[in-house]
Coordinates of C-alpha atoms in Angstrom, one line a residue:
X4 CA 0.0 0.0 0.0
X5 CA 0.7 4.0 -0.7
X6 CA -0.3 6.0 1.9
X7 CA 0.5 9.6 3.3
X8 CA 3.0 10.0 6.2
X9 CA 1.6 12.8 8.0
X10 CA 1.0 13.6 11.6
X11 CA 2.6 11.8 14.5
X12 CA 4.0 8.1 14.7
X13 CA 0.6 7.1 16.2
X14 CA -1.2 8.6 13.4
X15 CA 1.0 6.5 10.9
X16 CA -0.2 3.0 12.5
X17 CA -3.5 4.6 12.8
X18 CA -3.9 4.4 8.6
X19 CA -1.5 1.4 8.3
X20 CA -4.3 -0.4 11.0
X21 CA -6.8 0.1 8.5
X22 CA -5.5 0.1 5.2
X23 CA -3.7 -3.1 5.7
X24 CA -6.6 -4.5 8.1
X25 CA -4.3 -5.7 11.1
X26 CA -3.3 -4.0 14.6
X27 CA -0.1 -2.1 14.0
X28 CA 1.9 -1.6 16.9
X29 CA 5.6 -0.8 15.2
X30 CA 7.1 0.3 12.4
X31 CA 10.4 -0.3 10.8
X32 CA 12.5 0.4 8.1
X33 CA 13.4 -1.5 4.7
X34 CA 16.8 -2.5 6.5
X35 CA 14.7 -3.7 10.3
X36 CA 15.6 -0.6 11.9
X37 CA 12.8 0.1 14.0
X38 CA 10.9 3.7 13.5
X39 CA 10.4 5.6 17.3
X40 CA 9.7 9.2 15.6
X41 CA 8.3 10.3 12.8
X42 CA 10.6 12.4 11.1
X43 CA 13.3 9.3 10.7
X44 CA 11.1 8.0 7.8
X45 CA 12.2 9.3 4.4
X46 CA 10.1 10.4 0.7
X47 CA 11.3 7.2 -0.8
X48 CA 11.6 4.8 2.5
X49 CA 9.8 1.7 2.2
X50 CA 8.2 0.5 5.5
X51 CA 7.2 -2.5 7.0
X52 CA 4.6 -2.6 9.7
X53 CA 3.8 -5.4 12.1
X54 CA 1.6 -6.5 15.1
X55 CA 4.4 -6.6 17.5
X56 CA 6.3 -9.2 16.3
X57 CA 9.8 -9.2 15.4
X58 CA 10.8 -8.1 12.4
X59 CA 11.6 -10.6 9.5
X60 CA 13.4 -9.5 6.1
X61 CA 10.8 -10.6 3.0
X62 CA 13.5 -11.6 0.9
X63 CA 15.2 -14.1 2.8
X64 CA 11.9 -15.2 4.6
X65 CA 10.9 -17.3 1.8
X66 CA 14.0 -19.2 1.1
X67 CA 13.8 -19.7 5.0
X68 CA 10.8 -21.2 5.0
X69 CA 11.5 -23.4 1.9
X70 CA 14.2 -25.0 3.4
X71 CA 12.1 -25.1 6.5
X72 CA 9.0 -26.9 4.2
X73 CA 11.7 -28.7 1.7
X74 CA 11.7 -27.7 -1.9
X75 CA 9.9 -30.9 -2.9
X76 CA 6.6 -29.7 -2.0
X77 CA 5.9 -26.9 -3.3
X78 CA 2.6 -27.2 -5.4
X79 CA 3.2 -26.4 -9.2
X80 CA 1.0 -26.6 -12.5
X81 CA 2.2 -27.7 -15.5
X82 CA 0.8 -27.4 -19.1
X83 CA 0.9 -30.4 -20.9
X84 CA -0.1 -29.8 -24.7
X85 CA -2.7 -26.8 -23.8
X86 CA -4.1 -29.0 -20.7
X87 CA -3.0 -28.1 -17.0
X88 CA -2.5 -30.5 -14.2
X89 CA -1.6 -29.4 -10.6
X90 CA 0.2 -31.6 -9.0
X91 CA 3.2 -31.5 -6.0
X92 CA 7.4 -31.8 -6.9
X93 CA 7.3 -34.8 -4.6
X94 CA 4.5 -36.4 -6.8
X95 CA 6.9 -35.8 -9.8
X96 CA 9.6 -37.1 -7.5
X97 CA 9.4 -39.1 -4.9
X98 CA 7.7 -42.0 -6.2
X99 CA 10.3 -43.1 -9.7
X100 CA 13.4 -40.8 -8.8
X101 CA 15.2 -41.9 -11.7
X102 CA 12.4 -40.9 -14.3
X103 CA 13.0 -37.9 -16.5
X104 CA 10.4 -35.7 -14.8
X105 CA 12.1 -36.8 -11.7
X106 CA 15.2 -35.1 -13.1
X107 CA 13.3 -32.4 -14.5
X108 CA 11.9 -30.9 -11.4
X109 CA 14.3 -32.8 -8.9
X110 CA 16.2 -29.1 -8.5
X111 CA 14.2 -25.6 -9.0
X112 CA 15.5 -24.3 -13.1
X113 CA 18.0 -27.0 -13.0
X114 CA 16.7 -27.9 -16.6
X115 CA 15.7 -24.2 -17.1
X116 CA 11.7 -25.4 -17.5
X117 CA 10.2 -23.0 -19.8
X118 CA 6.4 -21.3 -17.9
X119 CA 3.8 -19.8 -19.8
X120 CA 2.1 -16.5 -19.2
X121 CA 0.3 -17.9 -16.5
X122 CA 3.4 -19.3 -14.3
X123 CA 2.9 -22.9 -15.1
X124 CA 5.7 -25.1 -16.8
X125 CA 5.3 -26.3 -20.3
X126 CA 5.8 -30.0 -21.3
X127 CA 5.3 -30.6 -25.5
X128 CA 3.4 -33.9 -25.0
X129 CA -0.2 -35.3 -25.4
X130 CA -2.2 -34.6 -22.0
X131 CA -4.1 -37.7 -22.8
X132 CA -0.9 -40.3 -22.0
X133 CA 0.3 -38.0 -19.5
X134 CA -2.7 -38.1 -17.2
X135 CA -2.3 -42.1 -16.4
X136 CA 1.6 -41.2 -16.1
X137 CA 0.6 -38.4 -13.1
X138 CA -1.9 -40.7 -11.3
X139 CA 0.9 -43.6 -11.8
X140 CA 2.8 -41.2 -9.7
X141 CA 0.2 -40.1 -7.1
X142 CA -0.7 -43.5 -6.5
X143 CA 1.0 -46.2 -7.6
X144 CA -1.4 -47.7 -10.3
X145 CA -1.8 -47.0 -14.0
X146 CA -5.2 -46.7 -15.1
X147 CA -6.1 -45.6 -19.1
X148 CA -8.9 -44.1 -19.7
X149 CA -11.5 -46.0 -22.3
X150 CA -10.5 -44.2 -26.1
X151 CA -6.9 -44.5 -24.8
X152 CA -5.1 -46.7 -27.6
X153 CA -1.8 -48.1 -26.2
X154 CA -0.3 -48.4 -29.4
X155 CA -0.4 -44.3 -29.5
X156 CA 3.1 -44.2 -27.8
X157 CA 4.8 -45.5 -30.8
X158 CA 3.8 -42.8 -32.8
X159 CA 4.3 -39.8 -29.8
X160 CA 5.8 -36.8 -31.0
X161 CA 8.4 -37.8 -28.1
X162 CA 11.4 -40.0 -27.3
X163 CA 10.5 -43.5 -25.7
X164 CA 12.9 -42.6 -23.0
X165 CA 11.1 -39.9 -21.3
X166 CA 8.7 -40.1 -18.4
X167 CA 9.1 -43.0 -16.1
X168 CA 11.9 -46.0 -16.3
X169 CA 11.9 -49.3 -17.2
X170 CA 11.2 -50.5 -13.7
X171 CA 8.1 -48.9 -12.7
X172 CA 5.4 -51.1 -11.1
X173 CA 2.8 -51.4 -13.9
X174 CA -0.1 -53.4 -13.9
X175 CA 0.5 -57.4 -15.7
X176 CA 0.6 -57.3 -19.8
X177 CA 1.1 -53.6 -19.9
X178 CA 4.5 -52.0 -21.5
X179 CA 5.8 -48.8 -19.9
X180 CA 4.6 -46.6 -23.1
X181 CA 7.9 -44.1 -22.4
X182 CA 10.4 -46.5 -21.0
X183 CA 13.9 -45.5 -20.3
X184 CA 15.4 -49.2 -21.2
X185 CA 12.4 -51.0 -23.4
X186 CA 12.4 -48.6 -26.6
X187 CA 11.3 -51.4 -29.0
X188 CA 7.7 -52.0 -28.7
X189 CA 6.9 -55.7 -27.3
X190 CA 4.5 -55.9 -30.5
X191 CA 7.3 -54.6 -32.9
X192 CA 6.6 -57.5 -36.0
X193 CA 3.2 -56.8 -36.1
X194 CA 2.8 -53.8 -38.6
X195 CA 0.7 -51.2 -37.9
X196 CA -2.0 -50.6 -40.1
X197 CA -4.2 -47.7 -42.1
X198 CA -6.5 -47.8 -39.6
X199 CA -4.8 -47.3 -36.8
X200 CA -2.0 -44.7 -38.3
X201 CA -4.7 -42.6 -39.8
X202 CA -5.6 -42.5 -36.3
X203 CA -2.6 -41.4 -34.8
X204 CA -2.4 -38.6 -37.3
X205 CA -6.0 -37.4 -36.8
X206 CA -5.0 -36.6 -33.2
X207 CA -1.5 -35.0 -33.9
X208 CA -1.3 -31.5 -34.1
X209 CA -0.3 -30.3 -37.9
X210 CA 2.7 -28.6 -36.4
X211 CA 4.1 -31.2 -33.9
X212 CA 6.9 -33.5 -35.5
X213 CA 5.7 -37.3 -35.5
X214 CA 8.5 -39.6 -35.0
X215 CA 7.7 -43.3 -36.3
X216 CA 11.0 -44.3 -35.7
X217 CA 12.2 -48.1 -36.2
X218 CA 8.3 -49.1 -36.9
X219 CA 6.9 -51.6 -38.7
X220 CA 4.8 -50.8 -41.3
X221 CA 5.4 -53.5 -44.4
X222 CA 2.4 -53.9 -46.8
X223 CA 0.7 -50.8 -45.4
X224 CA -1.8 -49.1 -47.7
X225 CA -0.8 -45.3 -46.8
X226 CA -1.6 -44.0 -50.3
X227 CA -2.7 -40.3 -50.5
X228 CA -1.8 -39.5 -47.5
X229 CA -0.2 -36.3 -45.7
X230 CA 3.0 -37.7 -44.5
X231 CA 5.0 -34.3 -44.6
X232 CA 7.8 -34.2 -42.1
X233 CA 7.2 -37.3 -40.3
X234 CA 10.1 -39.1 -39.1
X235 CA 10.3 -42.9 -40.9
X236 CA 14.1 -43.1 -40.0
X237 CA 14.8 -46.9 -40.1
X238 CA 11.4 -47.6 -40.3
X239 CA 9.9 -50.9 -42.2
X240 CA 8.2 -49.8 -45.1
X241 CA 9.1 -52.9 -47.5
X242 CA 6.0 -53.3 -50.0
X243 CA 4.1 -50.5 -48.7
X244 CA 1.5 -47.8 -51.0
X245 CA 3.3 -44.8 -50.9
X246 CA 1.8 -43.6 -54.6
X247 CA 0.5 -40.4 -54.7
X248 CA 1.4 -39.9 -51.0
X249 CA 2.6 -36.4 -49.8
X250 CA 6.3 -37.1 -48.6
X251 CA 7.8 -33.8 -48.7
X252 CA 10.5 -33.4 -46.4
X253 CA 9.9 -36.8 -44.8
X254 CA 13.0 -38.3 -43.0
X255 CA 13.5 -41.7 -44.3
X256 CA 16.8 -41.8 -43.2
X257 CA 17.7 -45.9 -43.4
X258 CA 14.7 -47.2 -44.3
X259 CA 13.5 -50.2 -45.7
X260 CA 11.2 -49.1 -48.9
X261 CA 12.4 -52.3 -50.8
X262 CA 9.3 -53.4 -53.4
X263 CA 7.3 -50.3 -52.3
X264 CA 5.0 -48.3 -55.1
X265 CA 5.9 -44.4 -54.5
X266 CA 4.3 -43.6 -58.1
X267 CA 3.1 -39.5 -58.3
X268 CA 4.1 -39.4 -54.6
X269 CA 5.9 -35.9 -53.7
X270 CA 9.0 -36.3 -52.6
X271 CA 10.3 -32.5 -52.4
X272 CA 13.3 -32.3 -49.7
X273 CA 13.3 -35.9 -48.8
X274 CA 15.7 -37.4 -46.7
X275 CA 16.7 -40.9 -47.8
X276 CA 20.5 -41.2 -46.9
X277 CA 21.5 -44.9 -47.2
X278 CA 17.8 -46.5 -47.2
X279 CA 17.0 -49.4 -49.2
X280 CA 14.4 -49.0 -52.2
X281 CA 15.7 -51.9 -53.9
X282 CA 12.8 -53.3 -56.2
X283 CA 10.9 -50.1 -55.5
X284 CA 8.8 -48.1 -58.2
X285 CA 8.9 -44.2 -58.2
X286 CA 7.6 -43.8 -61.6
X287 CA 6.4 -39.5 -61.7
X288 CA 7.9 -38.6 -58.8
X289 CA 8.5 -35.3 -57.9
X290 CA 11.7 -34.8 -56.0
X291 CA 12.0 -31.0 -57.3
X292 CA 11.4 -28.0 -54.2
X293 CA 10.7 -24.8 -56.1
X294 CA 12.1 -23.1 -52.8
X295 CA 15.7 -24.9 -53.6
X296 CA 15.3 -27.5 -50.5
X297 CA 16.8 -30.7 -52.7
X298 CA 16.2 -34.4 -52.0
X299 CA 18.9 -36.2 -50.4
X300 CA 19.3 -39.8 -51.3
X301 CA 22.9 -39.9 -50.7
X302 CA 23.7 -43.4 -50.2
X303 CA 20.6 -45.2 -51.0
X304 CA 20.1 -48.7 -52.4
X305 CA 18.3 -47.9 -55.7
X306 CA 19.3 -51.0 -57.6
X307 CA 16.5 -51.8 -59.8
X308 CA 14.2 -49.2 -59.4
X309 CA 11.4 -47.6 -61.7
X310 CA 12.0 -43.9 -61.3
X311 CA 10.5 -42.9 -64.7
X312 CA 9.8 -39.9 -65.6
X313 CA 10.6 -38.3 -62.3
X314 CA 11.2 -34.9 -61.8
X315 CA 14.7 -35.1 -59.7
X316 CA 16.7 -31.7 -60.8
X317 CA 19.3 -30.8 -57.8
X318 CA 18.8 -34.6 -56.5
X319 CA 21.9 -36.0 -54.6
X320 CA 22.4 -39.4 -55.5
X321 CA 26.0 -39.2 -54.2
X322 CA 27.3 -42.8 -54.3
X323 CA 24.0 -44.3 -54.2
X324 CA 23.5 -47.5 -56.1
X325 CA 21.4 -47.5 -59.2
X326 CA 22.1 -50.6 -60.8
X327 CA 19.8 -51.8 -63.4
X328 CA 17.5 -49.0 -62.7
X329 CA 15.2 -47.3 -64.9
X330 CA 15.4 -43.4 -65.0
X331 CA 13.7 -42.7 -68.8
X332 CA 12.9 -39.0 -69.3
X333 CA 14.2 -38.3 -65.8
X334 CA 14.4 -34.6 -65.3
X335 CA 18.4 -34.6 -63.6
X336 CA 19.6 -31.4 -64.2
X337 CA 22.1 -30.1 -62.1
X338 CA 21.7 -33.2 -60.1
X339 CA 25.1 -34.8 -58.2
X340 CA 25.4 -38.3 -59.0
X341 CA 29.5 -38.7 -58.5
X342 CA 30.8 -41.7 -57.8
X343 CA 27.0 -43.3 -58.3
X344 CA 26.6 -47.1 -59.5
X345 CA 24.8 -46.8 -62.6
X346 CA 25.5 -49.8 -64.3
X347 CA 23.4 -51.2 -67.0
X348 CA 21.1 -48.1 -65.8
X349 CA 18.6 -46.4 -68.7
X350 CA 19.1 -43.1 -68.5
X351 CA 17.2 -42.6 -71.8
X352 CA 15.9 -39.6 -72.5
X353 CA 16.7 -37.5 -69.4
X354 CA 17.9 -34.2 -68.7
X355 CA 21.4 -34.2 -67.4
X356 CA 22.8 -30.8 -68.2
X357 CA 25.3 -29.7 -65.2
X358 CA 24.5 -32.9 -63.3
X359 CA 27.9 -34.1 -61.8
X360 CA 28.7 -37.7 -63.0
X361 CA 32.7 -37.8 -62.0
X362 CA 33.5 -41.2 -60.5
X363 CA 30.3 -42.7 -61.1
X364 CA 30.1 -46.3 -63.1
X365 CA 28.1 -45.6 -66.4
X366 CA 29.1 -49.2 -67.5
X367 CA 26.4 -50.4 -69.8
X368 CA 24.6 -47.3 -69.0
X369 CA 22.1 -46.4 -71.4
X370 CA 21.9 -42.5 -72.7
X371 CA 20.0 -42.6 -75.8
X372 CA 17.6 -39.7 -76.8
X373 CA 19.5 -37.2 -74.7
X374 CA 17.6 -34.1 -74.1
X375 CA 21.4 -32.0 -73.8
X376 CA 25.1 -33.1 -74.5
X377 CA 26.9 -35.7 -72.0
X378 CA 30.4 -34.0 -71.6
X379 CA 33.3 -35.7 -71.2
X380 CA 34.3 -33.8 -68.5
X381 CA 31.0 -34.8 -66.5
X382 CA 32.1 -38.5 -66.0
X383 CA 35.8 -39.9 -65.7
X384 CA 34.8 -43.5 -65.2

């Protein structure tokens, strides 16, 4: 409170009595001194009044009575993907002290835990798997809700190893969905289906990064779908229906595609270092980013593919194997295929102009109907 110093000493505990609604019996001064008269009190003094007991400084009252209380107990909210739980540190800590949320909030900013506007500390995850997490933690027992699909935490925008470790005490037949140890689902050779994956991306957020990492999803139908920026890194994908699917900049990163149809699907910015398409067919593909973000399939086990017709200018196929494939009236300008295996591949018909072919293998290559000139200088092998 502001008020007026005016008058006598009496007078001051007179308005503090009924401005601040207590009995005021003494005054003192920002630093404890205690005020006897009046005229020791200064324009820009800050005062603290009291009921007659002694006086305590504010600022190291409340790291007093933390340690007095323990840090671990102080109530806090968190936000968990626009959703806010209140809950206690112990909760978070007590009960699995090895867990990542454990660590998190073990030590007050520790971690640095981001807080939105309204003081409460922001977690990136789906409130719906974290609720049976927090009431794991309250009480001992994990409960999931009806609607809850186990499965969900293979495809959680989230590492596996985040909220509780591999030994917590769940409930018979039940895999620890975020396990620090288990990271391979005990269901990992059954693939996942169209059903269920059109699921998981119905309840994912357009602009939260879906990591499928290391699933299975060989002989899936996911055909026309919006697969942008999802994270297939070493993921099964052998025989699957990729055509006409929007891959753009999908990480694929190591993955099996081997015998998959990606016809028409749009594969601007891809990332496919070292994955295996062996057998795969990519006729129409469009691998060209009009913003200049260019495919990367450095690496990648091409041998035999059908990538007709595909629309590949600025593509790195550095060292990737090609053998037997079938590029006719492949668009490659400006594309870097050095040291690339391209024997016995047809390359009839396509656009190579400024592509970079030094070191690659154009043994029984076929470059008939060449839209521009093949220098010399382009290929040394």
């Amino acid at each position: 409170q502001v008020v007026a110093v005016y008058g006598t000493l009496s007078d001051l505990l007179s308005v503090a009595s009924n401005k601040l609604g207590i009995k005021a019996t003494s005054v003192y001064n920002g630093k404890g001194g205690l005020i006897d008269d009046i005229a020791l009190i200064r324009d820009d003094d800050v005062l603290f009044v009291c009921e007659g007991e002694p006086f305590i400084d504010p600022q190291t009252d409340g790291r007093a009575q933390e340690e007095l209380t323990g840090s671990h107990t102080d109530w806090l909210t968190l936000n968990v993907g626009g959703r806010y739980f209140t809950t206690t540190r112990s909760t978070l800590v007590n009960k699995e002290p090895d867990s990542m949320l454990a660590h998190m909030f073990k030590d007050k900013d520790a971690w640095g835990n981001k807080q939105d506007p309204r003081g409460a500390f922001l977690i990136d995850r789906s409130p719906e798997y974290f609720e049976p997490i927090l009431n794991y933690l309250r009480h001992g027992q994990l409960i999931v809700n009806d609607g809850i699909n186990l499965l969900g935490r293979y495809c959680l925008p989230a590492p596996p190893r985040f909220f509780l470790p591999a030994n917590a005490a769940l409930p018979s037949g039940v895999l620890n969905p975020l396990s620090l140890q288990n990271s391979q689902p005990a269901e990992d050779h059954s693939p996942i289906s169209r059903k269920e994956f059109v699921r998981f991306l119905l309840a994912t957020p357009t602009k939260s990064e879906l990591r499928c990492q290391g699933l299975n999803f060989s002989g899936a139908d996911l055909s026309r779908l919006d697969l942008r920026y999802i994270n297939f890194k070493m993921a099964n994908l052998s025989r699957c229906n990729l055509a006409h699917a929007n891959l753009c900049c999908a990480n694929l990163e190591r993955a099996d595609l081997s015998g998959s149809v990606l016809d028409c699907a749009n594969l601007q910015g891809v990332k496919m270092l070292c994955s295996n398409a062996e057998g795969a067919s990519l006729k129409g593909c469009n691998f060209e980013d009009p913003s200049g973000l260019k495919a990367n399939l450095e690496g990648a086990n091409l041998k035999g593919v059908d990538m007709e017709g595909s629309q590949m200018t600025g593509i790195n196929l550095r060292v990737a194997t090609l053998k037997n494939a079938k590029l006719k009236n492949c668009n490659l300008r400006g594309a870097t295929l050095a040291g690339t295996d391209l024997e016995n591949c047809d390359l009839s018909g396509c656009d190579l102009q400024e592509a970079n072919l030094r070191g690659s293998n154009v043994k029984g290559a076929i470059f008939e109907e060449m839209l521009t000139p093949l220098h010399m200088s382009q290929s040394v092998r």
